[in-house]
Coordinates of C-alpha atoms and ligand atoms in Angstrom, one line a residue:
X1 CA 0.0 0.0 0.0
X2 CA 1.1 3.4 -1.1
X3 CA 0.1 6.9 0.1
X4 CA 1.2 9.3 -2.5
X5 CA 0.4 13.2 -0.7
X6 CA 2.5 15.9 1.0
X7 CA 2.5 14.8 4.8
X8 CA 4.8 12.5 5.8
X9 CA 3.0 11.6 8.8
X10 CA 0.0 9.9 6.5
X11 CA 2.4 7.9 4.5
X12 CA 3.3 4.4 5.2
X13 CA 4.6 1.3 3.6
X14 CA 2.6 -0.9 5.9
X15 CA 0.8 -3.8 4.0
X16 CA -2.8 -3.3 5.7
X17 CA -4.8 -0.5 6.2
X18 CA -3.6 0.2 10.0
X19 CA -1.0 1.6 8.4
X20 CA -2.5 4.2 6.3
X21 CA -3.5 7.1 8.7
X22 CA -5.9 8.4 6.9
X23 CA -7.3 11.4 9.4
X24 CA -4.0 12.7 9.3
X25 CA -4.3 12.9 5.3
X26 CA -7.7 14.1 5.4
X27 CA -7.1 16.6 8.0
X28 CA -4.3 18.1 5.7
X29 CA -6.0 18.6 2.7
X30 CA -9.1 19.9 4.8
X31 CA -6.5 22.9 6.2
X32 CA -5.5 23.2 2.2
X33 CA -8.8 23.9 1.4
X34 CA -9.5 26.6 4.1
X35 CA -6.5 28.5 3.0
X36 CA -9.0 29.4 -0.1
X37 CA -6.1 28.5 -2.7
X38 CA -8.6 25.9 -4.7
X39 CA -11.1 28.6 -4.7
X40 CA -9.2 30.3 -7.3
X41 CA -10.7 29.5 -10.9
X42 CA -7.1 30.1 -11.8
X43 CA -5.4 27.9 -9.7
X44 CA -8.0 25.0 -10.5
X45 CA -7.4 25.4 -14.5
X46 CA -4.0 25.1 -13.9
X47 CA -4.6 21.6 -12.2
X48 CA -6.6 20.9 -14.9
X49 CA -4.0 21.7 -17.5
X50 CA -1.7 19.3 -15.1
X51 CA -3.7 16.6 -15.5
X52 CA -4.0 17.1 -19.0
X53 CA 0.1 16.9 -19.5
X54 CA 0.4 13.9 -17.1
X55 CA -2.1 12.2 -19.7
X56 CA 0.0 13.4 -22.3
X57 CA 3.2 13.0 -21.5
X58 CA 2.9 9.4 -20.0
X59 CA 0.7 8.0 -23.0
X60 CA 2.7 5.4 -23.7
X61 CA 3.1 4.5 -20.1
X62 CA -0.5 4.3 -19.4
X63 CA -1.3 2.4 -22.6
X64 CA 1.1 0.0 -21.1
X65 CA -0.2 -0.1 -17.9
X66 CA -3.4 -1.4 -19.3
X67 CA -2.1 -3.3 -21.4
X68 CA -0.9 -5.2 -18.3
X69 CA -3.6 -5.4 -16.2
X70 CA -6.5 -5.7 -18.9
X71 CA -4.9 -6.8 -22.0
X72 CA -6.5 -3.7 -23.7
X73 CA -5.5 -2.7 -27.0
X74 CA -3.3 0.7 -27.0
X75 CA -6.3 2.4 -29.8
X76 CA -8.9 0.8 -27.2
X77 CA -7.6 1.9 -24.6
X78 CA -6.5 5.5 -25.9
X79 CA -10.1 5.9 -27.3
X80 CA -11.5 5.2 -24.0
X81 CA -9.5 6.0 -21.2
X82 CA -6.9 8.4 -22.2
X83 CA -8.6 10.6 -24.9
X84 CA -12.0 9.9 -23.1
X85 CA -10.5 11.8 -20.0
X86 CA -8.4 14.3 -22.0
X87 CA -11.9 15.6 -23.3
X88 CA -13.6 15.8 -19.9
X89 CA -10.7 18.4 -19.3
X90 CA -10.7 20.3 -22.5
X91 CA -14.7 20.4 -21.9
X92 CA -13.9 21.6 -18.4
X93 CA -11.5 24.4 -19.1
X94 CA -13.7 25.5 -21.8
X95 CA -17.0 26.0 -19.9
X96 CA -15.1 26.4 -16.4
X97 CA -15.7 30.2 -16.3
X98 CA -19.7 29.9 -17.1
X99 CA -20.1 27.3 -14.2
X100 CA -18.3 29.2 -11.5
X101 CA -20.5 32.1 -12.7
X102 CA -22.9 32.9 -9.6
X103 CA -26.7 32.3 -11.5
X104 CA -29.2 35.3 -10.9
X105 CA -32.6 35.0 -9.6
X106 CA -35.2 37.3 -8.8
X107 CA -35.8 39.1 -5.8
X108 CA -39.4 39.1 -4.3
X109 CA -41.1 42.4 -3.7
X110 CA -40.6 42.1 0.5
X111 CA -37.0 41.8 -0.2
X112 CA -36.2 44.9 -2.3
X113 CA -34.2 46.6 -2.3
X114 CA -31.9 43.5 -2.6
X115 CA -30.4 41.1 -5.5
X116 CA -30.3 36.8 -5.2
X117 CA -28.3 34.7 -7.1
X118 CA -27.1 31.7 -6.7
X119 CA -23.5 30.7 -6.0
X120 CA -21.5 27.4 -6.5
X121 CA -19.4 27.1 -3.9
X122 CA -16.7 23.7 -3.5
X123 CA -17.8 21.1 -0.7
X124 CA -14.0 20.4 0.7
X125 CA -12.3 17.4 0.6
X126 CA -13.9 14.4 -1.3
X127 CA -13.2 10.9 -2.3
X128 CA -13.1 9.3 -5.0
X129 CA -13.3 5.0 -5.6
X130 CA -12.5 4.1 -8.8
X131 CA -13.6 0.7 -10.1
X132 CA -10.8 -1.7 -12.3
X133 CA -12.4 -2.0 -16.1
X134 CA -11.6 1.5 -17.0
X135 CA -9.3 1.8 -14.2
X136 CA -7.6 5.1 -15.5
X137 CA -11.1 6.8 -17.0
X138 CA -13.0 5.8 -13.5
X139 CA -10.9 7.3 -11.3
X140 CA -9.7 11.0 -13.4
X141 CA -12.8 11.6 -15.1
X142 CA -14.5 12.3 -11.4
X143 CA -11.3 14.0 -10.8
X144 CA -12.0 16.7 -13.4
X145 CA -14.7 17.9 -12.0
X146 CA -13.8 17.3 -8.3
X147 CA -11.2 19.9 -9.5
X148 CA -13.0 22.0 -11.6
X149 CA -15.5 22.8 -8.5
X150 CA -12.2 23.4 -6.4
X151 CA -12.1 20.7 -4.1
X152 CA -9.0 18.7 -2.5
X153 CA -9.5 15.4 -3.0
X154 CA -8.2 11.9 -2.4
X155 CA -8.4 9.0 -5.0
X156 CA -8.2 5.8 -4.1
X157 CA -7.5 3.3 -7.8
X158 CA -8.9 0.0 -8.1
X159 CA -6.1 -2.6 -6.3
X160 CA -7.4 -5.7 -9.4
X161 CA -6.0 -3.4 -11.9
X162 CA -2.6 -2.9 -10.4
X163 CA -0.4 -1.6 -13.0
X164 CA -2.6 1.6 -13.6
X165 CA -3.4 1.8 -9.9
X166 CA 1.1 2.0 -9.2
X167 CA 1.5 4.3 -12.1
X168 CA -1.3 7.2 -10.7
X169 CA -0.1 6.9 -7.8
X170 CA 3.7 7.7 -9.2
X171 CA 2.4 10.2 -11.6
X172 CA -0.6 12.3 -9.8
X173 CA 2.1 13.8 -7.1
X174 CA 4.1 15.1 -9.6
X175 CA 1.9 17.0 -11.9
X176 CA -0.6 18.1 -9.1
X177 CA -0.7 19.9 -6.3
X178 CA 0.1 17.6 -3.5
X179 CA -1.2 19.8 -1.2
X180 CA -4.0 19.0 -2.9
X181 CA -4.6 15.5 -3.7
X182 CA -3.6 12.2 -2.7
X183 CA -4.0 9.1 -4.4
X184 CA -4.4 6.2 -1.5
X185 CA -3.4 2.3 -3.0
X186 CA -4.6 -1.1 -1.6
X187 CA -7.8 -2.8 -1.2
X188 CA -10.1 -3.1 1.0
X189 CA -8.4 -2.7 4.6
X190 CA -7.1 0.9 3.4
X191 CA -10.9 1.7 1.5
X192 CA -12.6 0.9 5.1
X193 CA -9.8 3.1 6.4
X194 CA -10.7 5.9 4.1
X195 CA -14.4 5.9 4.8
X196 CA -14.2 6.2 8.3
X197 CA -13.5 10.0 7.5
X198 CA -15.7 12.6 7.3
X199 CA -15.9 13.7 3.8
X200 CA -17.6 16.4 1.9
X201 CA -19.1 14.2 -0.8
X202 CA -17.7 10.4 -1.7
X203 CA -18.3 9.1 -6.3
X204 CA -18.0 5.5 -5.9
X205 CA -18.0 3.4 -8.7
X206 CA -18.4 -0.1 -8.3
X207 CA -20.8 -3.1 -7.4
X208 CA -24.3 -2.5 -5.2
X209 CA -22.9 -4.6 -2.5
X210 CA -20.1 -2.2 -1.6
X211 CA -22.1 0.9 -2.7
X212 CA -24.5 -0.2 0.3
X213 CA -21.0 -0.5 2.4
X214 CA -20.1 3.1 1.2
X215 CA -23.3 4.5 1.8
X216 CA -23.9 3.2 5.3
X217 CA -20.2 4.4 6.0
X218 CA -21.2 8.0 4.2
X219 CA -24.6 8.1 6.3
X220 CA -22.3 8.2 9.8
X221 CA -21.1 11.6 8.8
X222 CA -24.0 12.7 6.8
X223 CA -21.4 12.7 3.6
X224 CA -23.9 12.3 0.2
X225 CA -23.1 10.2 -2.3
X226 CA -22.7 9.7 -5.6
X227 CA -22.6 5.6 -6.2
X228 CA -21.9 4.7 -9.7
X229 CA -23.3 1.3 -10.0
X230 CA -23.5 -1.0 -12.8
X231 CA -26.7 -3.7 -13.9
X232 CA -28.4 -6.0 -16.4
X233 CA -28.6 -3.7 -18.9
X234 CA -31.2 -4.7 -22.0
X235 CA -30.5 -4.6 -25.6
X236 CA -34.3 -4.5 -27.4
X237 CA -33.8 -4.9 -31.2
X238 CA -37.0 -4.7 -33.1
X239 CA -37.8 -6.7 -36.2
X240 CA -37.5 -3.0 -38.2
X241 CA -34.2 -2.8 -36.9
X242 CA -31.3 -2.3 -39.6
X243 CA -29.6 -6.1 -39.0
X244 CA -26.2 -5.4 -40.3
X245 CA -25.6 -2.1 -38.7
X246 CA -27.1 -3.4 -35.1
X247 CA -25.0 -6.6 -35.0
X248 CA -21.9 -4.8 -35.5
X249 CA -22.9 -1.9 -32.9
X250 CA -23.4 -5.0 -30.4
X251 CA -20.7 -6.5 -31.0
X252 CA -18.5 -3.8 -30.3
X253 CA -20.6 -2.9 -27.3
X254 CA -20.6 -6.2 -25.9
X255 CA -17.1 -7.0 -27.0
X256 CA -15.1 -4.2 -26.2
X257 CA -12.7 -4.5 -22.8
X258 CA -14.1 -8.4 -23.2
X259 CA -17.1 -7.4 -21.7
X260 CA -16.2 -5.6 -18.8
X261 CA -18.3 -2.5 -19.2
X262 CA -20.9 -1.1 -16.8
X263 CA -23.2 0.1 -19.6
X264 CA -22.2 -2.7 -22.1
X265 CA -25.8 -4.9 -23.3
X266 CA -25.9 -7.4 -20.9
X267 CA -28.7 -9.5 -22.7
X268 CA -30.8 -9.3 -26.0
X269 CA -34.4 -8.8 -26.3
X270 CA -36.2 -9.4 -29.5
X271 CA -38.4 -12.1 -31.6
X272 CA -37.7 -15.3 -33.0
X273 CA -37.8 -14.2 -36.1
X274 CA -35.3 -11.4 -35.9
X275 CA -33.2 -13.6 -33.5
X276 CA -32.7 -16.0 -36.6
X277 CA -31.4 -12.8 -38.9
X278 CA -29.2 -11.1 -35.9
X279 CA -27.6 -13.8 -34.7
X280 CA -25.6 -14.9 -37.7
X281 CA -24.8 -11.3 -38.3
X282 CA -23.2 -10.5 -34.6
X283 CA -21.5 -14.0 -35.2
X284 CA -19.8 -12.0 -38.9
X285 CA -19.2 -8.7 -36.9
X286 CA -17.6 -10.4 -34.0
X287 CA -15.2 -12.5 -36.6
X288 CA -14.5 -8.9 -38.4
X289 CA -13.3 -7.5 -35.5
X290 CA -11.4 -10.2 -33.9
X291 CA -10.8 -13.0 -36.4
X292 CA -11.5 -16.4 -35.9
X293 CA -9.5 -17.1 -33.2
X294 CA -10.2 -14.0 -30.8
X295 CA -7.1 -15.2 -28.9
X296 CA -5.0 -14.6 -31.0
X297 CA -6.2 -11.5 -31.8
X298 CA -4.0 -7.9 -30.0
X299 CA -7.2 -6.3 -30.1
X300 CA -9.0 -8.9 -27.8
X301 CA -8.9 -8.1 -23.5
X302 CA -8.4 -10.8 -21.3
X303 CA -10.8 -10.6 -17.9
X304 CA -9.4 -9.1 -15.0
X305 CA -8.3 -11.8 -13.3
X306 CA -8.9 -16.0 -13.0
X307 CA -12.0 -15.8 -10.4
X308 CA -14.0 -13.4 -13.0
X309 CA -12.7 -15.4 -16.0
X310 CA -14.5 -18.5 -13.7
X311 CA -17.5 -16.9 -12.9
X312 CA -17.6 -15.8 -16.4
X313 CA -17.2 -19.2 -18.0
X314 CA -20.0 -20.8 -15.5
X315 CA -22.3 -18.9 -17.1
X316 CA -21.5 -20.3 -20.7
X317 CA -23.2 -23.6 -19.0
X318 CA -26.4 -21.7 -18.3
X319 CA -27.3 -22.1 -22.2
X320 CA -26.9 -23.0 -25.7
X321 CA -23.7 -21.5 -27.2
X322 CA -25.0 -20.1 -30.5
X323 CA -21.4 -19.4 -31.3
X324 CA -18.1 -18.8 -29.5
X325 CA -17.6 -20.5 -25.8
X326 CA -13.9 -21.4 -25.1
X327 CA -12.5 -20.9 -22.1
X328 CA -9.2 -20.6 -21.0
X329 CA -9.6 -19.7 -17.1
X330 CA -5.3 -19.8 -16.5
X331 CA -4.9 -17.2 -19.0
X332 CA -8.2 -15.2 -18.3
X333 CA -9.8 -15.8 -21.5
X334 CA -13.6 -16.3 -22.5
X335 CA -14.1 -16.2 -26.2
X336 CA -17.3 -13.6 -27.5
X337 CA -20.0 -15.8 -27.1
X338 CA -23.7 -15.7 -27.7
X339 CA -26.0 -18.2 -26.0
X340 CA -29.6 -19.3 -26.7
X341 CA -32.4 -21.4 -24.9
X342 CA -31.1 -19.6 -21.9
X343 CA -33.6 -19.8 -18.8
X344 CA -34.3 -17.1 -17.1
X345 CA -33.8 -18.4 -13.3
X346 CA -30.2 -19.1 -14.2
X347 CA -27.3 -17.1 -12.8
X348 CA -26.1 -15.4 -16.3
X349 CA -30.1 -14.0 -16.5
X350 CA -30.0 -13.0 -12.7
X351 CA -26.6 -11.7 -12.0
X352 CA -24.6 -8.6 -13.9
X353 CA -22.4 -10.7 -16.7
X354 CA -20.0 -8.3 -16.4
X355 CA -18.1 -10.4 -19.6
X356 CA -18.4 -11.1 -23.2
X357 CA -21.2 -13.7 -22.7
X358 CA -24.7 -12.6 -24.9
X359 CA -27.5 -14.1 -23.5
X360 CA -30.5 -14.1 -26.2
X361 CA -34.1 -13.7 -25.2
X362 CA -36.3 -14.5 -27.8
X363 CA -40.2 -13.8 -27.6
X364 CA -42.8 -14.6 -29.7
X365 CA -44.2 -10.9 -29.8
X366 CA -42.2 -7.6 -29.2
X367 CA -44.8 -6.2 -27.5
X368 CA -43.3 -8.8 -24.4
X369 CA -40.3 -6.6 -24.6
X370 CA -41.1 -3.6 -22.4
X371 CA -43.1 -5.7 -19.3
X372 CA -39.7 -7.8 -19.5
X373 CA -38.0 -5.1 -19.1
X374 CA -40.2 -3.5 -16.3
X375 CA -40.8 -7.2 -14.2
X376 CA -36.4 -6.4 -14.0
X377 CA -34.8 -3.9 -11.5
X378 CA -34.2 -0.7 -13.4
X379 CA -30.4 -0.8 -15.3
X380 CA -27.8 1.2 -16.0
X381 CA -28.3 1.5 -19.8
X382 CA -31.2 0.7 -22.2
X383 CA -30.7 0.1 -25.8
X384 CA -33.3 -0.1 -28.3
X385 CA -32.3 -1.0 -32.4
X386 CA -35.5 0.3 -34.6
X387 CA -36.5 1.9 -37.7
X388 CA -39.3 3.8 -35.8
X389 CA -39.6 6.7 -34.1
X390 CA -43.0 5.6 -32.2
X391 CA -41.3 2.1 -31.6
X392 CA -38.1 3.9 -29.9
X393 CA -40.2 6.7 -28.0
X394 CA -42.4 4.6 -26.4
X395 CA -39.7 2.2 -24.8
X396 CA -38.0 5.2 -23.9
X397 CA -41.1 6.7 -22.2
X398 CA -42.2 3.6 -20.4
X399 CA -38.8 2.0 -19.7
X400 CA -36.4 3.1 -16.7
X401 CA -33.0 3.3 -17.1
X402 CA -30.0 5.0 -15.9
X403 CA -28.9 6.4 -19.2
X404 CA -30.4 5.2 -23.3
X405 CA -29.2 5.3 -26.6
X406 CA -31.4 4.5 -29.6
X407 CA -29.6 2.5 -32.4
X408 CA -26.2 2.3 -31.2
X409 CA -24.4 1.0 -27.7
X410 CA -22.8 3.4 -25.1
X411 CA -21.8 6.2 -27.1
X412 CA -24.2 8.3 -25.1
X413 CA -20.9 8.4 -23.1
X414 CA -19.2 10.5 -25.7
X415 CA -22.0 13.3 -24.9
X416 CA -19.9 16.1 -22.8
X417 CA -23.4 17.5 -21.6
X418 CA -25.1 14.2 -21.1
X419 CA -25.7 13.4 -17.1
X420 CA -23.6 9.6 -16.4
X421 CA -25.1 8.0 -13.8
X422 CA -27.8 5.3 -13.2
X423 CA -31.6 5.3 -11.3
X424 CA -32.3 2.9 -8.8
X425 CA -30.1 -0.2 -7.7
X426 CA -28.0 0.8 -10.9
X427 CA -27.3 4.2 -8.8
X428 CA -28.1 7.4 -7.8
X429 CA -26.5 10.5 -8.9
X430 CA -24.6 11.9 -11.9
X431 CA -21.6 13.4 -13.2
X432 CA -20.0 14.3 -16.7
X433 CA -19.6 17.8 -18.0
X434 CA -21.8 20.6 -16.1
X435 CA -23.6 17.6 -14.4
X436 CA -20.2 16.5 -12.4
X437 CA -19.9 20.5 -11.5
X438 CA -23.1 20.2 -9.7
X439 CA -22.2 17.0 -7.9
X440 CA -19.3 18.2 -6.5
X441 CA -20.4 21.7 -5.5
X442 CA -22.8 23.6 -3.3
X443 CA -25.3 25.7 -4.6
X444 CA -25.2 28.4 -1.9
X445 CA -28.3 30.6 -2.1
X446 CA -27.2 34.6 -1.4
X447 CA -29.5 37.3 -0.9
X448 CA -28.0 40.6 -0.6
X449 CA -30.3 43.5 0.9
X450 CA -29.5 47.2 0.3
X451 CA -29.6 49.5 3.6
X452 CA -32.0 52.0 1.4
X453 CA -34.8 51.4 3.8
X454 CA -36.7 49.0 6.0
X455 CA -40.1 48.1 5.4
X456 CA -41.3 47.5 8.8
X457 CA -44.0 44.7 7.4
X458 CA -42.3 41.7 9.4
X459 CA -41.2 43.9 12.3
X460 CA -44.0 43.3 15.3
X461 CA -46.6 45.2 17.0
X462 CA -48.5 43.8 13.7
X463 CA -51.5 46.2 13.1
X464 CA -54.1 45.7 10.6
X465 CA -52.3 48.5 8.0
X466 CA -49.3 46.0 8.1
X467 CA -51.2 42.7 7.5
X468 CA -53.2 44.8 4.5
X469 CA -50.4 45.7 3.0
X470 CA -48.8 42.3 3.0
X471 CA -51.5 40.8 1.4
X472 CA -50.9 43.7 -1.2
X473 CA -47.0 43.0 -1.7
X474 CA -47.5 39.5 -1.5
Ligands
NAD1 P1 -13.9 -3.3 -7.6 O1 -13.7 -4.7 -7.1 O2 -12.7 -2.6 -8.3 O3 -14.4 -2.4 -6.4 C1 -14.6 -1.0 -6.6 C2 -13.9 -0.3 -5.5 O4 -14.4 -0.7 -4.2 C3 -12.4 -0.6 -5.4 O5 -11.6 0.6 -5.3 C4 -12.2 -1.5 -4.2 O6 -11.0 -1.4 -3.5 C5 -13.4 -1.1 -3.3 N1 -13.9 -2.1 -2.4 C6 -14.0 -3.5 -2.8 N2 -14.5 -4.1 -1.7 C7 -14.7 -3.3 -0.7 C8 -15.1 -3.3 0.7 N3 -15.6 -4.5 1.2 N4 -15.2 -2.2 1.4 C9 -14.8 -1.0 0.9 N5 -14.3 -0.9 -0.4 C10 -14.3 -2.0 -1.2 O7 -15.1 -3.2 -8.7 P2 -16.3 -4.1 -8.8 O8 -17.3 -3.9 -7.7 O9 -15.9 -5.5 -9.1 O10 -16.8 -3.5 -10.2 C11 -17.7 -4.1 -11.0 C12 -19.0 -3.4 -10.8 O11 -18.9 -2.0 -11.0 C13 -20.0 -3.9 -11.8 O12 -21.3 -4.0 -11.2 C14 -20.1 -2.7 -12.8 O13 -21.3 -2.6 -13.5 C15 -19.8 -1.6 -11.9 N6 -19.3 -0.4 -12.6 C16 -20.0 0.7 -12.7 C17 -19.6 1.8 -13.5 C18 -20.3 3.0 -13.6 O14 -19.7 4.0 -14.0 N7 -21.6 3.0 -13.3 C19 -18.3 1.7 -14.1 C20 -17.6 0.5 -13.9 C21 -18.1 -0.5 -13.2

């Protein structure tokens, strides 16, 4: 375990959490933050600009890094981790001096003369959990606008993805202010550690079961949350749906980082008929992408690490493998692979997949789709493949979900000023853009009265001139 911040007296090389003493690193960054400097927009577009360069100037280093710990490919992983993040900064820096803006609002007759606005203010010292399948993107892109909305905070990387969770740890101190920010390494001795503090807001992105873990730890202080949570999300495909271009979006959503995305389809939805048509096509898209032996293939991720590979590969048993279904557990491999005949009290259509296993629903009418949908908790992402407006509307208007994209897989991500974040047991709040501005600051409410004069309305004795006039004013 590594502490990477300015006080010695928080650091420590001890292998458990006990040795992590993390009031002393909260309580310095807490004195940081009342000395005002994060306040400055100035100073918190500098940090951004930092970030920006460490990105930059350690590409190679952090392709590498996930390389190592994900097998990702180095355009992969640029196109979602490193460029992903690089644009929540530039999108920062460019809108930065609109959001720090105070917003006006009007003054009520009894309160004039006087001006209200509204005024972001920073909460103080936050923390950030990152989660391992975008272990880079996870943990900076909550970073931006932790930053942006001058706070101090303390990130604290994913321990399964190691080699991105040692080289933030090396970088972050030397392009930030360490005064600042701390990134905090190891598991889950040094997490429990963390959220005994009392911090101004905690962004955890994760599982539910340690989001309730963080929340009940976050409700001893009266800290809110922002939990980041992941689900079964549902990929409807109508029989209008353009069959080429769909299989090929799926397969890159479902395929991409082997599976290990929050908001990748989980399982498909859609008739017999169209079943017969998509399947063979995802089969050709997968094959485009990969070859025919996706192990062999550079541009194929290997699962985090034997015990998901295994959970993975159990599910394969849970159906009919339409195509794909090697396993390789040793080297954390499980092929793309679609299953049929797939019933629906079995673990791969009760649990989060989490892996490049496709589970096929077939129904004998689409109108099943949306009730199937709705008997499920509500997910992270909905996806919906049509040719029609009304067919795509009314899923979207009768169907819960965290976030939804019509026609295509997760690229609502690539939306600056698009709210992330999911509804329900998939989570509850929202970042991204503007949206993780708000989530990290205080919307202080200001009125400012002039000394002009005093109506003496409120002031008591209250006659019967005062109370008429009120109702006038009113
Ligand atoms: P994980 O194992 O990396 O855990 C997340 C973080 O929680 C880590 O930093 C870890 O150290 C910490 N942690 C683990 N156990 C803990 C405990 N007992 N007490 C305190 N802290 C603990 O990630 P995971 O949970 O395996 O991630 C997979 C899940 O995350 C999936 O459900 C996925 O959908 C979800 N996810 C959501 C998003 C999103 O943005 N909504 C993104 C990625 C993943």
């Amino acid at each position: 375990m590594t502490v990477a911040t300015m006080d010695s007296s928080a650091v420590s090389d001890a292998d458990s959490g006990e040795g992590l003493n993390a009031s002393a690193l909260v309580a310095g960054l807490r004195t940081y933050f009342h000395s005002g400097t994060t306040a400055d927009p100035g100073w918190r577009r500098q940090q951004l600009g930092q970030l920006r360069k460490m990105l930059v100037d350690n590409e190679r280093r952090f392709l590498e890094a996930l390389e190592q710990d994900l097998h990702k490919a180095p355009l992969e992983a640029f196109m979602t981790e490193v460029s992903a993040t690089c644009g929540d900064i530039d999108h920062a820096l460019k809108h930065l001096k609109k959001w720090v803006q105070p917003r006006r609002a009007s003054t009520p007759m009894v309160a004039q003369p006087g001006k209200s606005y509204i005024q972001p203010e920073p909460l103080g010292v936050v923390l950030i959990i990152g989660a391992w399948n975008y272990p880079l993107q996870l943990l900076l892109s909550p970073l931006v606008p932790a930053i942006a909305a001058g706070n101090c905070a303390v990130l604290k990387p994913s321990e399964l993805a190691p080699a991105t969770s040692a080289l933030v740890a090396e970088l972050l101190p030397r392009y930030l202010d360490s005064d600042a920010f701390a990134v905090v390494e190891g598991a889950v001795p040094e997490t429990s550690a963390l959220l005994e503090q009392r911090w101004d807001h905690i962004l955890y992105t994760g599982g539910g079961k340690v989001g309730k873990i963080v929340m009940s730890a976050a409700a001893r202080h009266l800290t809110p949350v922002t939990l980041e949570l992941g689900g079964k999300s549902p990929c409807i495909v109508a029989d209008d749906a353009d069959i080429e271009v769909t299989a090929r979006r799926i397969a890159w959503g479902k395929f991409t980082n082997a599976g290990q995305t929050c908001i990748a389809p989980d399982y498909l939805l859609c008739t017999r008929t169209t079943a017969e048509r998509l399947l063979p096509a995802i089969e050709r898209a997968t094959r485009a992408m990969f070859g025919e032996r996706p192990r062999d293939s550079k541009d194929y991720g290997r699962i985090i690490n034997s015990r998901h590979a295994q959970r993975i590969a159990n599910y394969i048993d849970d159906g009919e493998v339409a195509f794909g279904g090697e396993t390789d557990i040793e080297n954390r491999y499980i092929a793309p692979t679609l299953l049929r005949n797939v019933g629906l009290e079995t673990a791969v259509m009760q649990e989060e997949i989490f892996g490049p296993v496709l589970p096929v629903i077939e129904l004998d009418d689409f109108g099943q789709v949306e009730q199937f949908v709705n008997d499920r908790e509500k997910p992270l992402a909905l996806y919906v493949f049509t040719s029609s407006d009304s067919t795509a509307n009314r899923l979207l208007a009768r169907c819960s979900s965290g976030n939804a994209c019509v026609n295509d897989c997760m690229m609502f991500m690539a939306a600056h000023e698009l709210p992330f974040g999911g509804v329900g047991p998939s989570g509850m709040g929202a970042y991204h853009g503007e949206h993780g501005f708000r989530t990290f600051s205080h919307y202080k409410a200001v009125m400012k009265r002039s000394y002009l004069f005093d109506l003496d309305l409120r002031y008591a004795p209250f006659t019967a001139r005062k109370f008429n006039l009120l109702r006038l004013l009113r």
